Amino acid sequence: MISSKTIRERRTIRNFNVSPVSRELVESLLKQAAGLYESDGTPRWRCIYIGTPESRRRLVESMLAKTKESRFGKLIPSKMLDILSRRVAEIPGHLIVMAESGADERESDENFAAACGVMQNFQLLGWERGLGMLWDTDPLIQSELFFTEIGLREGEKFAGILHMGYFDKAPRARKRTPAEQKWTAVRLGGAPHEREFHPPISEQNVLEVLNDAVWAPNDRLREPWRFIFVTGGMADAHAQTVVPGTVPARLLVVVKEEADPHKQEEDFAAACCLVQNFQLLAKSKNWGVRRTRPEWIYDLERRRSFGVKPQERIAAVLELGITGRIPQAPSAAAPVEIGFELPG
């Protein structure tokens, strides 16, 4: 089980040494990472691992194609571009992850969230084995040539590349904003629940776990999230009941939506990683927790009843203190689709 220590100590690594990353290790870590992602359904995503010198060279050429054609790129001396190409090509491994678009927004979000959650698990498992990674979604790499080179299929969404390798030195930690500063508690109407939480989960318990979970990868530490803790006799009003039981509380992980679509995706991905951290930690405490994406989170008026603002979206709803429910099954029940090297 991944520990809070691993979550807090993981760092984004930008400088790798020359030690190779074995295909066998990547495959093993990916299967473990998928097995740690729990879902009621079977989210659809896939990945490609690129580790040979030839494939790395082809990948780098496609990654830099858009930069070279941009106004900014044309101002960069060719010698500098060559140095950048060599530097990226020397990174031992690159894991590219793609999520399938669903039949509707909810299904597409679940597929993308699953891809991000598995990527976070993979980073954490890799860190425990001495592997460092950099999650890359830079718009300058996203060109038609790049998507063709990686074999992006119609109806798929690029979730990111994890550049990876062993490293000699990890950067210092950067502070995270305490969850208490991004916390709102909402008590809904109705009679209180007759049964206590099982096991007991208080606001303080949740905040303690969140203060580990916020150590999620997010670009330039934008920390776009906030948390709404919902309790009360009506807390089951929007439940998707599997079998009879109680849901003493819900934690809504809310993300502010930026005007820039790329930042929107990055922030949603970061929140998905935070949610995955929370679930990993909650599972280690034997809490009854279930991640949901109910239909009502796409309804502006129903979101507003929980205090969600028009310019915000809900990344996930976590049901806390569940009793009498069927546990979520790992999404790894479906085979993990892993490709090795670039197609063609």
mmCIF file of C-alpha atoms in Angstrom:
data_model
loop_
_atom_site.group_PDB
_atom_site.id
_atom_site.type_symbol
_atom_site.label_atom_id
_atom_site.label_comp_id
_atom_site.label_asym_id
_atom_site.label_seq_id
_atom_site.Cartn_x
_atom_site.Cartn_y
_atom_site.Cartn_z
ATOM 1 C CA MET A 1 0.000 0.000 0.000
ATOM 2 C CA ILE A 2 1.291 3.463 -0.913
ATOM 3 C CA SER A 3 2.011 5.502 2.214
ATOM 4 C CA SER A 4 1.495 9.167 3.086
ATOM 5 C CA LYS A 5 5.294 9.426 3.249
ATOM 6 C CA THR A 6 5.578 8.444 -0.432
ATOM 7 C CA ILE A 7 2.844 10.909 -1.420
ATOM 8 C CA ARG A 8 4.530 13.751 0.465
ATOM 9 C CA GLU A 9 8.072 12.980 -0.667
ATOM 10 C CA ARG A 10 7.423 12.413 -4.392
ATOM 11 C CA ARG A 11 8.902 15.203 -6.514
ATOM 12 C CA THR A 12 8.776 16.192 -10.147
ATOM 13 C CA ILE A 13 12.155 15.297 -11.657
ATOM 14 C CA ARG A 14 13.597 17.145 -14.639
ATOM 15 C CA ASN A 15 17.184 15.874 -14.657
ATOM 16 C CA PHE A 16 17.736 12.164 -15.156
ATOM 17 C CA ASN A 17 20.878 10.054 -15.222
ATOM 18 C CA VAL A 18 21.674 7.565 -17.987
ATOM 19 C CA SER A 19 20.540 4.393 -16.190
ATOM 20 C CA PRO A 20 18.031 2.543 -18.400
ATOM 21 C CA VAL A 21 14.431 1.885 -17.335
ATOM 22 C CA SER A 22 13.444 -1.680 -18.134
ATOM 23 C CA ARG A 23 10.316 -2.458 -20.096
ATOM 24 C CA GLU A 24 9.524 -5.226 -17.611
ATOM 25 C CA LEU A 25 9.550 -2.790 -14.680
ATOM 26 C CA VAL A 26 7.290 -0.343 -16.517
ATOM 27 C CA GLU A 27 4.810 -3.093 -17.370
ATOM 28 C CA SER A 28 4.787 -4.378 -13.792
ATOM 29 C CA LEU A 29 4.285 -0.907 -12.302
ATOM 30 C CA LEU A 30 1.518 -0.116 -14.779
ATOM 31 C CA LYS A 31 -0.452 -3.217 -13.853
ATOM 32 C CA GLN A 32 -0.042 -2.386 -10.168
ATOM 33 C CA ALA A 33 -1.065 1.232 -10.801
ATOM 34 C CA ALA A 34 -4.203 0.148 -12.655
ATOM 35 C CA GLY A 35 -5.039 -2.275 -9.872
ATOM 36 C CA LEU A 36 -4.992 0.535 -7.319
ATOM 37 C CA TYR A 37 -7.578 2.545 -9.253
ATOM 38 C CA GLU A 38 -11.053 1.530 -8.115
ATOM 39 C CA SER A 39 -14.149 2.086 -10.195
ATOM 40 C CA ASP A 40 -17.696 0.763 -10.430
ATOM 41 C CA GLY A 41 -17.340 0.597 -14.200
ATOM 42 C CA THR A 42 -14.479 -0.037 -16.582
ATOM 43 C CA PRO A 43 -12.904 3.279 -17.616
ATOM 44 C CA ARG A 44 -11.213 3.137 -20.991
ATOM 45 C CA TRP A 45 -7.676 4.391 -21.419
ATOM 46 C CA ARG A 46 -4.436 3.036 -22.880
ATOM 47 C CA CYS A 47 -0.744 3.836 -22.942
ATOM 48 C CA ILE A 48 2.450 3.455 -24.956
ATOM 49 C CA TYR A 49 5.921 3.130 -23.467
ATOM 50 C CA ILE A 50 8.821 4.458 -25.517
ATOM 51 C CA GLY A 51 12.272 3.355 -24.448
ATOM 52 C CA THR A 52 14.459 2.504 -27.455
ATOM 53 C CA PRO A 53 16.844 5.141 -28.874
ATOM 54 C CA GLU A 54 15.142 5.149 -32.290
ATOM 55 C CA SER A 55 11.634 5.600 -30.889
ATOM 56 C CA ARG A 56 12.849 8.301 -28.517
ATOM 57 C CA ARG A 57 14.404 10.182 -31.419
ATOM 58 C CA ARG A 58 11.197 9.987 -33.458
ATOM 59 C CA LEU A 59 9.150 11.104 -30.465
ATOM 60 C CA VAL A 60 11.366 14.120 -29.822
ATOM 61 C CA GLU A 61 11.177 15.206 -33.457
ATOM 62 C CA SER A 62 7.367 15.148 -33.320
ATOM 63 C CA MET A 63 7.339 16.919 -29.943
ATOM 64 C CA LEU A 64 9.451 19.794 -31.245
ATOM 65 C CA ALA A 65 7.703 20.147 -34.619
ATOM 66 C CA LYS A 66 5.218 22.745 -33.378
ATOM 67 C CA THR A 67 7.899 24.700 -31.512
ATOM 68 C CA LYS A 68 10.125 24.899 -34.576
ATOM 69 C CA GLU A 69 7.274 26.269 -36.693
ATOM 70 C CA SER A 70 6.150 28.825 -34.103
ATOM 71 C CA ARG A 71 7.241 32.476 -34.146
ATOM 72 C CA PHE A 72 9.072 31.870 -30.885
ATOM 73 C CA GLY A 73 10.816 28.770 -32.224
ATOM 74 C CA LYS A 74 12.077 30.581 -35.319
ATOM 75 C CA LEU A 75 13.948 32.957 -33.019
ATOM 76 C CA ILE A 76 15.797 30.117 -31.296
ATOM 77 C CA PRO A 77 19.227 29.306 -32.792
ATOM 78 C CA SER A 78 19.312 25.885 -34.434
ATOM 79 C CA LYS A 79 22.190 24.881 -32.147
ATOM 80 C CA MET A 80 19.961 25.457 -29.100
ATOM 81 C CA LEU A 81 17.177 23.383 -30.625
ATOM 82 C CA ASP A 82 19.661 20.573 -31.291
ATOM 83 C CA ILE A 83 20.783 20.654 -27.670
ATOM 84 C CA LEU A 84 17.156 20.522 -26.508
ATOM 85 C CA SER A 85 16.440 17.613 -28.861
ATOM 86 C CA ARG A 86 19.405 15.628 -27.559
ATOM 87 C CA ARG A 87 18.515 16.351 -23.959
ATOM 88 C CA VAL A 88 14.950 15.076 -24.337
ATOM 89 C CA ALA A 89 16.044 12.104 -26.462
ATOM 90 C CA GLU A 90 18.474 11.066 -23.717
ATOM 91 C CA ILE A 91 15.662 10.701 -21.166
ATOM 92 C CA PRO A 92 15.502 6.907 -20.669
ATOM 93 C CA GLY A 93 11.739 6.429 -20.967
ATOM 94 C CA HIS A 94 8.474 8.099 -21.941
ATOM 95 C CA LEU A 95 5.010 6.803 -21.039
ATOM 96 C CA ILE A 96 2.207 8.306 -23.163
ATOM 97 C CA VAL A 97 -1.336 7.942 -21.805
ATOM 98 C CA MET A 98 -4.566 8.442 -23.772
ATOM 99 C CA ALA A 99 -8.177 8.347 -22.576
ATOM 100 C CA GLU A 100 -11.119 7.326 -24.700
ATOM 101 C CA SER A 101 -13.959 9.802 -25.200
ATOM 102 C CA GLY A 102 -17.252 8.509 -23.825
ATOM 103 C CA ALA A 103 -20.835 8.651 -24.987
ATOM 104 C CA ASP A 104 -21.382 11.802 -22.902
ATOM 105 C CA GLU A 105 -19.482 14.313 -20.765
ATOM 106 C CA ARG A 106 -19.788 12.208 -17.629
ATOM 107 C CA GLU A 107 -18.302 9.096 -19.260
ATOM 108 C CA SER A 108 -15.536 11.111 -20.939
ATOM 109 C CA ASP A 109 -14.645 12.701 -17.597
ATOM 110 C CA GLU A 110 -14.546 9.282 -15.910
ATOM 111 C CA ASN A 111 -12.212 7.894 -18.569
ATOM 112 C CA PHE A 112 -9.920 10.918 -18.311
ATOM 113 C CA ALA A 113 -10.015 10.826 -14.491
ATOM 114 C CA ALA A 114 -9.065 7.149 -14.576
ATOM 115 C CA ALA A 115 -6.116 7.848 -16.876
ATOM 116 C CA CYS A 116 -4.923 10.585 -14.508
ATOM 117 C CA GLY A 117 -5.458 8.444 -11.418
ATOM 118 C CA VAL A 118 -3.456 5.573 -12.888
ATOM 119 C CA MET A 119 -0.685 7.999 -13.911
ATOM 120 C CA GLN A 120 -0.529 9.263 -10.329
ATOM 121 C CA ASN A 121 -0.375 5.710 -8.975
ATOM 122 C CA PHE A 122 2.381 4.925 -11.472
ATOM 123 C CA GLN A 123 4.389 7.958 -10.340
ATOM 124 C CA LEU A 124 4.063 6.975 -6.688
ATOM 125 C CA LEU A 125 4.969 3.323 -7.295
ATOM 126 C CA GLY A 126 7.894 4.411 -9.451
ATOM 127 C CA TRP A 127 9.123 6.797 -6.751
ATOM 128 C CA GLU A 128 9.276 3.897 -4.303
ATOM 129 C CA ARG A 129 11.591 2.160 -6.811
ATOM 130 C CA GLY A 130 13.807 5.225 -7.292
ATOM 131 C CA LEU A 131 12.153 6.387 -10.532
ATOM 132 C CA GLY A 132 11.522 10.088 -11.054
ATOM 133 C CA MET A 133 9.022 11.520 -13.540
ATOM 134 C CA LEU A 134 7.834 14.696 -15.226
ATOM 135 C CA TRP A 135 4.174 14.916 -16.334
ATOM 136 C CA ASP A 136 4.186 16.840 -19.620
ATOM 137 C CA THR A 137 1.137 18.279 -21.415
ATOM 138 C CA ASP A 138 2.747 21.411 -22.850
ATOM 139 C CA PRO A 139 0.581 22.815 -25.695
ATOM 140 C CA LEU A 140 3.734 23.290 -27.775
ATOM 141 C CA ILE A 141 4.192 19.533 -28.112
ATOM 142 C CA GLN A 142 0.598 18.920 -29.193
ATOM 143 C CA SER A 143 0.683 19.037 -32.973
ATOM 144 C CA GLU A 144 -0.925 16.959 -35.702
ATOM 145 C CA LEU A 145 2.446 15.299 -36.354
ATOM 146 C CA PHE A 146 2.839 14.428 -32.676
ATOM 147 C CA PHE A 147 -0.636 12.894 -32.424
ATOM 148 C CA THR A 148 -0.049 10.949 -35.642
ATOM 149 C CA GLU A 149 3.325 9.699 -34.391
ATOM 150 C CA ILE A 150 1.902 8.393 -31.100
ATOM 151 C CA GLY A 151 -1.059 6.803 -32.911
ATOM 152 C CA LEU A 152 -3.805 8.826 -31.209
ATOM 153 C CA ARG A 153 -7.073 7.270 -32.322
ATOM 154 C CA GLU A 154 -10.262 9.021 -33.309
ATOM 155 C CA GLY A 155 -12.292 9.733 -30.193
ATOM 156 C CA GLU A 156 -9.260 9.664 -27.872
ATOM 157 C CA LYS A 157 -7.875 12.406 -25.655
ATOM 158 C CA PHE A 158 -4.192 12.919 -24.856
ATOM 159 C CA ALA A 159 -3.737 12.784 -21.058
ATOM 160 C CA GLY A 160 0.000 13.411 -20.983
ATOM 161 C CA ILE A 161 3.510 12.017 -21.179
ATOM 162 C CA LEU A 162 5.418 10.844 -18.149
ATOM 163 C CA HIS A 163 9.107 11.410 -18.952
ATOM 164 C CA MET A 164 10.962 9.096 -16.590
ATOM 165 C CA GLY A 165 14.327 7.927 -15.411
ATOM 166 C CA TYR A 166 16.538 7.427 -12.405
ATOM 167 C CA PHE A 167 18.011 10.544 -10.837
ATOM 168 C CA ASP A 168 20.837 11.641 -8.592
ATOM 169 C CA LYS A 169 19.199 14.464 -6.663
ATOM 170 C CA ALA A 170 15.601 15.376 -5.830
ATOM 171 C CA PRO A 171 14.534 19.028 -5.599
ATOM 172 C CA ARG A 172 13.388 20.533 -2.323
ATOM 173 C CA ALA A 173 9.755 20.446 -1.345
ATOM 174 C CA ARG A 174 7.533 23.419 -2.080
ATOM 175 C CA LYS A 175 4.853 24.282 0.450
ATOM 176 C CA ARG A 176 1.259 23.241 -0.060
ATOM 177 C CA THR A 177 -1.695 25.304 1.088
ATOM 178 C CA PRO A 178 -3.343 23.614 4.112
ATOM 179 C CA ALA A 179 -6.706 22.048 3.284
ATOM 180 C CA GLU A 180 -8.280 24.071 6.106
ATOM 181 C CA GLN A 181 -7.805 27.207 4.008
ATOM 182 C CA LYS A 182 -9.806 25.694 1.138
ATOM 183 C CA TRP A 183 -12.525 24.087 3.260
ATOM 184 C CA THR A 184 -16.271 24.693 3.508
ATOM 185 C CA ALA A 185 -18.621 22.629 5.695
ATOM 186 C CA VAL A 186 -22.287 22.379 4.685
ATOM 187 C CA ARG A 187 -24.996 20.923 6.900
ATOM 188 C CA LEU A 188 -28.102 19.972 4.936
ATOM 189 C CA GLY A 189 -31.595 19.805 6.395
ATOM 190 C CA GLY A 190 -33.485 16.795 7.623
ATOM 191 C CA ALA A 191 -33.154 14.508 10.600
ATOM 192 C CA PRO A 192 -29.682 13.362 11.612
ATOM 193 C CA HIS A 193 -28.540 9.863 10.758
ATOM 194 C CA GLU A 194 -29.346 7.276 13.396
ATOM 195 C CA ARG A 195 -26.052 5.434 12.886
ATOM 196 C CA GLU A 196 -22.630 6.862 13.565
ATOM 197 C CA PHE A 197 -19.893 6.801 10.953
ATOM 198 C CA HIS A 198 -18.314 3.396 10.633
ATOM 199 C CA PRO A 199 -15.449 3.715 11.135
ATOM 200 C CA PRO A 200 -15.665 7.192 12.729
ATOM 201 C CA ILE A 201 -14.788 9.911 10.203
ATOM 202 C CA SER A 202 -14.846 13.462 11.511
ATOM 203 C CA GLU A 203 -14.079 16.733 9.775
ATOM 204 C CA GLN A 204 -10.678 16.673 11.454
ATOM 205 C CA ASN A 205 -10.028 13.137 10.209
ATOM 206 C CA VAL A 206 -10.811 14.201 6.640
ATOM 207 C CA LEU A 207 -8.667 17.345 6.877
ATOM 208 C CA GLU A 208 -5.698 15.337 8.146
ATOM 209 C CA VAL A 209 -5.895 13.020 5.131
ATOM 210 C CA LEU A 210 -6.432 15.935 2.742
ATOM 211 C CA ASN A 211 -3.275 17.608 4.017
ATOM 212 C CA ASP A 212 -1.365 14.607 2.688
ATOM 213 C CA ALA A 213 -3.503 14.259 -0.440
ATOM 214 C CA VAL A 214 -2.825 17.853 -1.555
ATOM 215 C CA TRP A 215 0.727 16.764 -2.395
ATOM 216 C CA ALA A 216 -0.509 16.034 -5.899
ATOM 217 C CA PRO A 217 1.286 17.073 -9.086
ATOM 218 C CA ASN A 218 -0.010 20.394 -10.389
ATOM 219 C CA ASP A 219 1.594 22.872 -12.752
ATOM 220 C CA ARG A 220 3.387 25.703 -10.938
ATOM 221 C CA LEU A 221 1.435 24.797 -7.784
ATOM 222 C CA ARG A 222 -1.726 26.541 -8.951
ATOM 223 C CA GLU A 223 -3.648 24.443 -6.378
ATOM 224 C CA PRO A 224 -6.973 25.020 -8.175
ATOM 225 C CA TRP A 225 -9.098 22.962 -5.797
ATOM 226 C CA ARG A 226 -11.286 23.532 -2.789
ATOM 227 C CA PHE A 227 -13.330 21.166 -0.636
ATOM 228 C CA ILE A 228 -16.992 21.101 0.403
ATOM 229 C CA PHE A 229 -17.792 18.728 3.273
ATOM 230 C CA VAL A 230 -21.498 17.869 3.234
ATOM 231 C CA THR A 231 -23.318 16.253 6.154
ATOM 232 C CA GLY A 232 -26.898 16.034 7.375
ATOM 233 C CA GLY A 233 -29.998 13.923 7.183
ATOM 234 C CA MET A 234 -30.417 14.816 3.486
ATOM 235 C CA ALA A 235 -26.855 13.808 2.581
ATOM 236 C CA ASP A 236 -28.288 10.809 0.716
ATOM 237 C CA ALA A 237 -30.556 12.965 -1.460
ATOM 238 C CA HIS A 238 -28.473 12.502 -4.611
ATOM 239 C CA ALA A 239 -27.126 9.022 -3.844
ATOM 240 C CA GLN A 240 -26.757 6.312 -6.448
ATOM 241 C CA THR A 241 -27.659 3.420 -4.167
ATOM 242 C CA VAL A 242 -26.015 0.088 -4.854
ATOM 243 C CA VAL A 243 -27.545 -1.756 -1.877
ATOM 244 C CA PRO A 244 -29.269 -0.295 1.188
ATOM 245 C CA GLY A 245 -26.884 1.554 3.452
ATOM 246 C CA THR A 246 -25.953 4.951 4.811
ATOM 247 C CA VAL A 247 -23.753 7.722 3.495
ATOM 248 C CA PRO A 248 -22.998 9.872 6.548
ATOM 249 C CA ALA A 249 -21.024 12.502 4.615
ATOM 250 C CA ARG A 250 -19.766 13.566 1.220
ATOM 251 C CA LEU A 251 -16.615 15.372 0.213
ATOM 252 C CA LEU A 252 -16.920 17.409 -2.966
ATOM 253 C CA VAL A 253 -13.603 18.194 -4.658
ATOM 254 C CA VAL A 254 -14.253 21.375 -6.611
ATOM 255 C CA VAL A 255 -12.012 22.939 -9.268
ATOM 256 C CA LYS A 256 -12.026 26.535 -10.460
ATOM 257 C CA GLU A 257 -12.305 26.667 -14.256
ATOM 258 C CA GLU A 258 -9.727 28.861 -15.965
ATOM 259 C CA ALA A 259 -10.484 30.632 -19.239
ATOM 260 C CA ASP A 260 -7.606 28.767 -20.931
ATOM 261 C CA PRO A 261 -8.827 25.267 -21.988
ATOM 262 C CA HIS A 262 -5.358 23.797 -21.479
ATOM 263 C CA LYS A 263 -5.198 25.081 -17.902
ATOM 264 C CA GLN A 264 -8.700 23.699 -17.343
ATOM 265 C CA GLU A 265 -7.489 20.226 -18.306
ATOM 266 C CA GLU A 266 -4.314 20.504 -16.241
ATOM 267 C CA ASP A 267 -6.270 21.635 -13.185
ATOM 268 C CA PHE A 268 -8.844 18.860 -13.573
ATOM 269 C CA ALA A 269 -6.005 16.325 -13.905
ATOM 270 C CA ALA A 270 -4.343 17.693 -10.758
ATOM 271 C CA ALA A 271 -7.612 17.398 -8.826
ATOM 272 C CA CYS A 272 -8.024 13.811 -10.057
ATOM 273 C CA CYS A 273 -4.548 13.026 -8.688
ATOM 274 C CA LEU A 274 -5.508 14.577 -5.350
ATOM 275 C CA VAL A 275 -8.659 12.440 -5.256
ATOM 276 C CA GLN A 276 -6.568 9.351 -5.997
ATOM 277 C CA ASN A 277 -4.179 10.244 -3.176
ATOM 278 C CA PHE A 278 -7.144 10.623 -0.819
ATOM 279 C CA GLN A 279 -8.573 7.248 -1.800
ATOM 280 C CA LEU A 280 -5.232 5.493 -1.332
ATOM 281 C CA LEU A 281 -4.845 6.991 2.134
ATOM 282 C CA ALA A 282 -8.470 6.345 3.115
ATOM 283 C CA LYS A 283 -8.139 2.706 2.074
ATOM 284 C CA SER A 284 -5.095 2.303 4.305
ATOM 285 C CA LYS A 285 -7.311 3.457 7.216
ATOM 286 C CA ASN A 286 -10.120 1.062 6.258
ATOM 287 C CA TRP A 287 -12.529 3.937 5.756
ATOM 288 C CA GLY A 288 -15.647 3.272 3.754
ATOM 289 C CA VAL A 289 -15.043 5.614 0.798
ATOM 290 C CA ARG A 290 -16.529 5.541 -2.680
ATOM 291 C CA ARG A 291 -15.675 7.935 -5.509
ATOM 292 C CA THR A 292 -18.721 8.870 -7.583
ATOM 293 C CA ARG A 293 -19.574 11.052 -10.555
ATOM 294 C CA PRO A 294 -23.372 11.387 -10.267
ATOM 295 C CA GLU A 295 -25.404 13.033 -13.015
ATOM 296 C CA TRP A 296 -26.361 15.996 -10.813
ATOM 297 C CA ILE A 297 -22.805 17.390 -10.796
ATOM 298 C CA TYR A 298 -23.430 18.507 -14.399
ATOM 299 C CA ASP A 299 -26.568 20.430 -13.374
ATOM 300 C CA LEU A 300 -25.748 24.056 -12.510
ATOM 301 C CA GLU A 301 -28.744 24.557 -10.212
ATOM 302 C CA ARG A 302 -28.198 21.355 -8.249
ATOM 303 C CA ARG A 303 -24.495 22.130 -7.862
ATOM 304 C CA ARG A 304 -25.383 25.572 -6.564
ATOM 305 C CA SER A 305 -27.356 24.017 -3.688
ATOM 306 C CA PHE A 306 -24.023 22.764 -2.346
ATOM 307 C CA GLY A 307 -22.321 26.146 -2.747
ATOM 308 C CA VAL A 308 -20.559 25.374 -6.033
ATOM 309 C CA LYS A 309 -20.052 28.542 -8.087
ATOM 310 C CA PRO A 310 -20.915 28.865 -11.797
ATOM 311 C CA GLN A 311 -17.220 29.080 -12.803
ATOM 312 C CA GLU A 312 -16.378 25.876 -10.902
ATOM 313 C CA ARG A 313 -16.725 22.187 -11.713
ATOM 314 C CA ILE A 314 -16.849 19.146 -9.458
ATOM 315 C CA ALA A 315 -13.939 16.795 -10.071
ATOM 316 C CA ALA A 316 -15.366 14.042 -7.874
ATOM 317 C CA VAL A 317 -17.829 13.324 -5.086
ATOM 318 C CA LEU A 318 -16.422 11.098 -2.362
ATOM 319 C CA GLU A 319 -18.977 9.281 -0.229
ATOM 320 C CA LEU A 320 -17.513 8.855 3.253
ATOM 321 C CA GLY A 321 -18.425 6.444 6.009
ATOM 322 C CA ILE A 322 -20.269 4.034 3.722
ATOM 323 C CA THR A 323 -21.894 1.042 5.393
ATOM 324 C CA GLY A 324 -23.758 -1.868 3.864
ATOM 325 C CA ARG A 325 -22.429 -1.236 0.359
ATOM 326 C CA ILE A 326 -20.647 -3.438 -2.110
ATOM 327 C CA PRO A 327 -16.985 -2.298 -2.306
ATOM 328 C CA GLN A 328 -15.752 -0.882 -5.568
ATOM 329 C CA ALA A 329 -13.957 -3.344 -7.793
ATOM 330 C CA PRO A 330 -10.555 -2.427 -9.205
ATOM 331 C CA SER A 331 -10.789 -1.220 -12.772
ATOM 332 C CA ALA A 332 -7.866 -3.527 -13.536
ATOM 333 C CA ALA A 333 -10.433 -6.287 -14.039
ATOM 334 C CA ALA A 334 -10.096 -5.271 -17.674
ATOM 335 C CA PRO A 335 -6.668 -5.933 -19.231
ATOM 336 C CA VAL A 336 -4.336 -2.933 -19.296
ATOM 337 C CA GLU A 337 -3.677 -1.938 -22.916
ATOM 338 C CA ILE A 338 0.050 -1.221 -23.154
ATOM 339 C CA GLY A 339 1.885 -0.586 -26.371
ATOM 340 C CA PHE A 340 5.658 -0.590 -26.628
ATOM 341 C CA GLU A 341 7.449 1.808 -28.959
ATOM 342 C CA LEU A 342 5.819 4.004 -31.596
ATOM 343 C CA PRO A 343 3.405 2.475 -34.128
ATOM 344 C CA GLY A 344 4.347 2.241 -37.786
#
